[in-house]
Amino acid sequence: MAPRWPGAAPPEDAGIDRLRRAARSCEGCDLYRDATQTVFGDGPDDARLLMVGEQPGDTEDREGEPFVGPAGRLLDRALEAAGIDRSQVYVTNAVKHFKFTRAEHGNRRLHKKPSRGETLACRPWLLAELDAVRPDLVVALGATAAQSLQGPEFRVTTQRGRLLDLDIEGAPKPYRFLATVHPSAVIRLSGDEREEALARFTADLRKAADAIARSR
Ligand code: SF4
């Protein structure tokens, strides 16, 4: 079946700044229509760790930066506990525009999971970021990011916290890869459940820190 949208078309062999500028006018799928702006990745363009989330949330959509809302604050906390300096991490999303529905009452925008087609349409931006940054380790936060990179059969539930290979056709090098949950999955919990989920999430990030230390 033909894809529903043309998909993203990043400039070839471009650095992060050029990619970011080009992505501002992307119309590779329909998600640009209702969102405020493209939210491209952020961080050092020579980062050794690249983290991929699902898509920008409400705060990120307004501010134009990834992981600056509640999930980003939880990620900051977990990174610090795992001994990872956030300023040394390149953070991005599998999908660069916020997908949402309106709440029935009021004007609140509610997160809506991107479809497989939308994720595939946006994938060229993610691969271009990988090409430009060439990290030692890629950490996928949640199923959308993990499946965008490893394919639709990948299951975070069974593979989380494992150090795996990530071979992408045409990539300048093979990457090491680790999948864990999205921080928003921790935020949704409360009480002891939340603390346990945060401890497990932090433990996954510690494995990432160890993997980077070993690759020096
Ligand atoms: S979600 Fe991705 S492919 Fe779709 S319009 Fe936005 S940047 Fe382009």
PDB file of N, CA and C in Angstrom, residues 157-199:
ATOM      1  N   THR A 157       8.575  -4.141  26.676  1.00  0.00           N
ATOM      2  CA  THR A 157       8.247  -4.932  27.868  1.00  0.00           C
ATOM      3  C   THR A 157       9.210  -6.106  28.060  1.00  0.00           C
ATOM      4  N   THR A 158       9.651  -6.728  26.976  1.00  0.00           N
ATOM      5  CA  THR A 158      10.539  -7.885  27.114  1.00  0.00           C
ATOM      6  C   THR A 158      12.015  -7.530  26.932  1.00  0.00           C
ATOM      7  N   GLN A 159      12.294  -6.390  26.293  1.00  0.00           N
ATOM      8  CA  GLN A 159      13.692  -6.070  25.953  1.00  0.00           C
ATOM      9  C   GLN A 159      14.265  -4.908  26.756  1.00  0.00           C
ATOM     10  N   ARG A 160      13.499  -4.336  27.653  1.00  0.00           N
ATOM     11  CA  ARG A 160      13.992  -3.114  28.313  1.00  0.00           C
ATOM     12  C   ARG A 160      15.251  -3.400  29.143  1.00  0.00           C
ATOM     13  N   GLY A 161      16.130  -2.410  29.135  1.00  0.00           N
ATOM     14  CA  GLY A 161      17.346  -2.506  29.938  1.00  0.00           C
ATOM     15  C   GLY A 161      18.426  -3.400  29.353  1.00  0.00           C
ATOM     16  N   ARG A 162      18.199  -3.963  28.177  1.00  0.00           N
ATOM     17  CA  ARG A 162      19.227  -4.823  27.560  1.00  0.00           C
ATOM     18  C   ARG A 162      20.048  -4.010  26.559  1.00  0.00           C
ATOM     19  N   LEU A 163      21.344  -4.275  26.563  1.00  0.00           N
ATOM     20  CA  LEU A 163      22.212  -3.604  25.606  1.00  0.00           C
ATOM     21  C   LEU A 163      22.176  -4.392  24.294  1.00  0.00           C
ATOM     22  N   LEU A 164      21.686  -3.752  23.234  1.00  0.00           N
ATOM     23  CA  LEU A 164      21.473  -4.424  21.953  1.00  0.00           C
ATOM     24  C   LEU A 164      22.228  -3.679  20.850  1.00  0.00           C
ATOM     25  N   ASP A 165      22.243  -4.276  19.663  1.00  0.00           N
ATOM     26  CA  ASP A 165      22.798  -3.596  18.490  1.00  0.00           C
ATOM     27  C   ASP A 165      21.677  -2.893  17.742  1.00  0.00           C
ATOM     28  N   LEU A 166      22.044  -1.810  17.100  1.00  0.00           N
ATOM     29  CA  LEU A 166      21.094  -1.105  16.235  1.00  0.00           C
ATOM     30  C   LEU A 166      21.770  -0.922  14.880  1.00  0.00           C
ATOM     31  N   ASP A 167      21.358  -1.728  13.937  1.00  0.00           N
ATOM     32  CA  ASP A 167      21.931  -1.631  12.591  1.00  0.00           C
ATOM     33  C   ASP A 167      20.917  -0.976  11.682  1.00  0.00           C
ATOM     34  N   ILE A 168      21.257   0.171  11.171  1.00  0.00           N
ATOM     35  CA  ILE A 168      20.359   0.884  10.262  1.00  0.00           C
ATOM     36  C   ILE A 168      21.020   0.941   8.903  1.00  0.00           C
ATOM     37  N   GLU A 169      20.282   0.518   7.902  1.00  0.00           N
ATOM     38  CA  GLU A 169      20.834   0.465   6.542  1.00  0.00           C
ATOM     39  C   GLU A 169      21.343   1.854   6.134  1.00  0.00           C
ATOM     40  N   GLY A 170      22.556   1.899   5.647  1.00  0.00           N
ATOM     41  CA  GLY A 170      23.115   3.162   5.160  1.00  0.00           C
ATOM     42  C   GLY A 170      23.687   4.045   6.249  1.00  0.00           C
ATOM     43  N   ALA A 171      23.573   3.630   7.515  1.00  0.00           N
ATOM     44  CA  ALA A 171      24.101   4.457   8.607  1.00  0.00           C
ATOM     45  C   ALA A 171      25.627   4.440   8.570  1.00  0.00           C
ATOM     46  N   PRO A 172      26.260   5.533   9.030  1.00  0.00           N
ATOM     47  CA  PRO A 172      27.724   5.593   8.976  1.00  0.00           C
ATOM     48  C   PRO A 172      28.404   4.614   9.919  1.00  0.00           C
ATOM     49  N   LYS A 173      27.672   4.100  10.904  1.00  0.00           N
ATOM     50  CA  LYS A 173      28.255   3.127  11.830  1.00  0.00           C
ATOM     51  C   LYS A 173      27.128   2.387  12.555  1.00  0.00           C
ATOM     52  N   PRO A 174      27.419   1.190  13.094  1.00  0.00           N
ATOM     53  CA  PRO A 174      26.409   0.531  13.923  1.00  0.00           C
ATOM     54  C   PRO A 174      26.382   1.208  15.292  1.00  0.00           C
ATOM     55  N   TYR A 175      25.238   1.235  15.913  1.00  0.00           N
ATOM     56  CA  TYR A 175      25.112   1.864  17.226  1.00  0.00           C
ATOM     57  C   TYR A 175      24.788   0.803  18.271  1.00  0.00           C
ATOM     58  N   ARG A 176      25.106   1.100  19.525  1.00  0.00           N
ATOM     59  CA  ARG A 176      24.593   0.324  20.641  1.00  0.00           C
ATOM     60  C   ARG A 176      23.246   0.921  21.009  1.00  0.00           C
ATOM     61  N   PHE A 177      22.367   0.106  21.550  1.00  0.00           N
ATOM     62  CA  PHE A 177      20.974   0.531  21.729  1.00  0.00           C
ATOM     63  C   PHE A 177      20.425  -0.037  23.025  1.00  0.00           C
ATOM     64  N   LEU A 178      19.655   0.765  23.718  1.00  0.00           N
ATOM     65  CA  LEU A 178      18.994   0.303  24.937  1.00  0.00           C
ATOM     66  C   LEU A 178      17.606   0.945  24.988  1.00  0.00           C
ATOM     67  N   ALA A 179      16.608   0.132  25.301  1.00  0.00           N
ATOM     68  CA  ALA A 179      15.235   0.654  25.382  1.00  0.00           C
ATOM     69  C   ALA A 179      14.755   0.633  26.826  1.00  0.00           C
ATOM     70  N   THR A 180      14.010   1.657  27.182  1.00  0.00           N
ATOM     71  CA  THR A 180      13.350   1.682  28.480  1.00  0.00           C
ATOM     72  C   THR A 180      11.984   2.354  28.302  1.00  0.00           C
ATOM     73  N   VAL A 181      11.306   2.613  29.394  1.00  0.00           N
ATOM     74  CA  VAL A 181       9.984   3.231  29.279  1.00  0.00           C
ATOM     75  C   VAL A 181      10.122   4.730  29.042  1.00  0.00           C
ATOM     76  N   HIS A 182       9.019   5.346  28.627  1.00  0.00           N
ATOM     77  CA  HIS A 182       8.981   6.803  28.511  1.00  0.00           C
ATOM     78  C   HIS A 182       8.731   7.369  29.912  1.00  0.00           C
ATOM     79  N   PRO A 183       9.382   8.482  30.271  1.00  0.00           N
ATOM     80  CA  PRO A 183       9.159   9.022  31.627  1.00  0.00           C
ATOM     81  C   PRO A 183       7.690   9.343  31.910  1.00  0.00           C
ATOM     82  N   SER A 184       6.888   9.607  30.890  1.00  0.00           N
ATOM     83  CA  SER A 184       5.462   9.894  31.137  1.00  0.00           C
ATOM     84  C   SER A 184       4.749   8.666  31.722  1.00  0.00           C
ATOM     85  N   ALA A 185       5.273   7.461  31.449  1.00  0.00           N
ATOM     86  CA  ALA A 185       4.669   6.248  32.016  1.00  0.00           C
ATOM     87  C   ALA A 185       4.904   6.189  33.517  1.00  0.00           C
ATOM     88  N   VAL A 186       5.988   6.811  33.982  1.00  0.00           N
ATOM     89  CA  VAL A 186       6.269   6.875  35.424  1.00  0.00           C
ATOM     90  C   VAL A 186       5.379   7.930  36.072  1.00  0.00           C
ATOM     91  N   ILE A 187       5.233   9.053  35.385  1.00  0.00           N
ATOM     92  CA  ILE A 187       4.436  10.167  35.929  1.00  0.00           C
ATOM     93  C   ILE A 187       2.982   9.742  36.157  1.00  0.00           C
ATOM     94  N   ARG A 188       2.478   8.892  35.287  1.00  0.00           N
ATOM     95  CA  ARG A 188       1.060   8.492  35.382  1.00  0.00           C
ATOM     96  C   ARG A 188       0.760   7.703  36.666  1.00  0.00           C
ATOM     97  N   LEU A 189       1.804   7.132  37.278  1.00  0.00           N
ATOM     98  CA  LEU A 189       1.601   6.330  38.489  1.00  0.00           C
ATOM     99  C   LEU A 189       1.616   7.227  39.727  1.00  0.00           C
ATOM    100  N   SER A 190       1.252   6.644  40.869  1.00  0.00           N
ATOM    101  CA  SER A 190       1.304   7.433  42.103  1.00  0.00           C
ATOM    102  C   SER A 190       1.816   6.556  43.254  1.00  0.00           C
ATOM    103  N   GLY A 191       2.201   7.217  44.336  1.00  0.00           N
ATOM    104  CA  GLY A 191       2.607   6.521  45.557  1.00  0.00           C
ATOM    105  C   GLY A 191       3.780   5.584  45.349  1.00  0.00           C
ATOM    106  N   ASP A 192       3.696   4.409  46.000  1.00  0.00           N
ATOM    107  CA  ASP A 192       4.794   3.441  45.942  1.00  0.00           C
ATOM    108  C   ASP A 192       5.058   2.958  44.523  1.00  0.00           C
ATOM    109  N   GLU A 193       3.975   2.803  43.756  1.00  0.00           N
ATOM    110  CA  GLU A 193       4.134   2.324  42.367  1.00  0.00           C
ATOM    111  C   GLU A 193       5.027   3.269  41.577  1.00  0.00           C
ATOM    112  N   ARG A 194       4.796   4.546  41.802  1.00  0.00           N
ATOM    113  CA  ARG A 194       5.589   5.551  41.088  1.00  0.00           C
ATOM    114  C   ARG A 194       7.058   5.496  41.502  1.00  0.00           C
ATOM    115  N   GLU A 195       7.293   5.382  42.797  1.00  0.00           N
ATOM    116  CA  GLU A 195       8.676   5.323  43.279  1.00  0.00           C
ATOM    117  C   GLU A 195       9.391   4.086  42.736  1.00  0.00           C
ATOM    118  N   GLU A 196       8.663   2.952  42.699  1.00  0.00           N
ATOM    119  CA  GLU A 196       9.267   1.725  42.149  1.00  0.00           C
ATOM    120  C   GLU A 196       9.581   1.879  40.665  1.00  0.00           C
ATOM    121  N   ALA A 197       8.636   2.482  39.932  1.00  0.00           N
ATOM    122  CA  ALA A 197       8.848   2.673  38.493  1.00  0.00           C
ATOM    123  C   ALA A 197      10.009   3.623  38.242  1.00  0.00           C
ATOM    124  N   LEU A 198      10.124   4.656  39.077  1.00  0.00           N
ATOM    125  CA  LEU A 198      11.229   5.606  38.921  1.00  0.00           C
ATOM    126  C   LEU A 198      12.568   4.918  39.214  1.00  0.00           C
ATOM    127  N   ALA A 199      12.584   4.069  40.236  1.00  0.00           N
ATOM    128  CA  ALA A 199      13.825   3.352  40.573  1.00  0.00           C
ATOM    129  C   ALA A 199      14.232   2.430  39.414  1.00  0.00           C
TER     130      ALA A 199
END
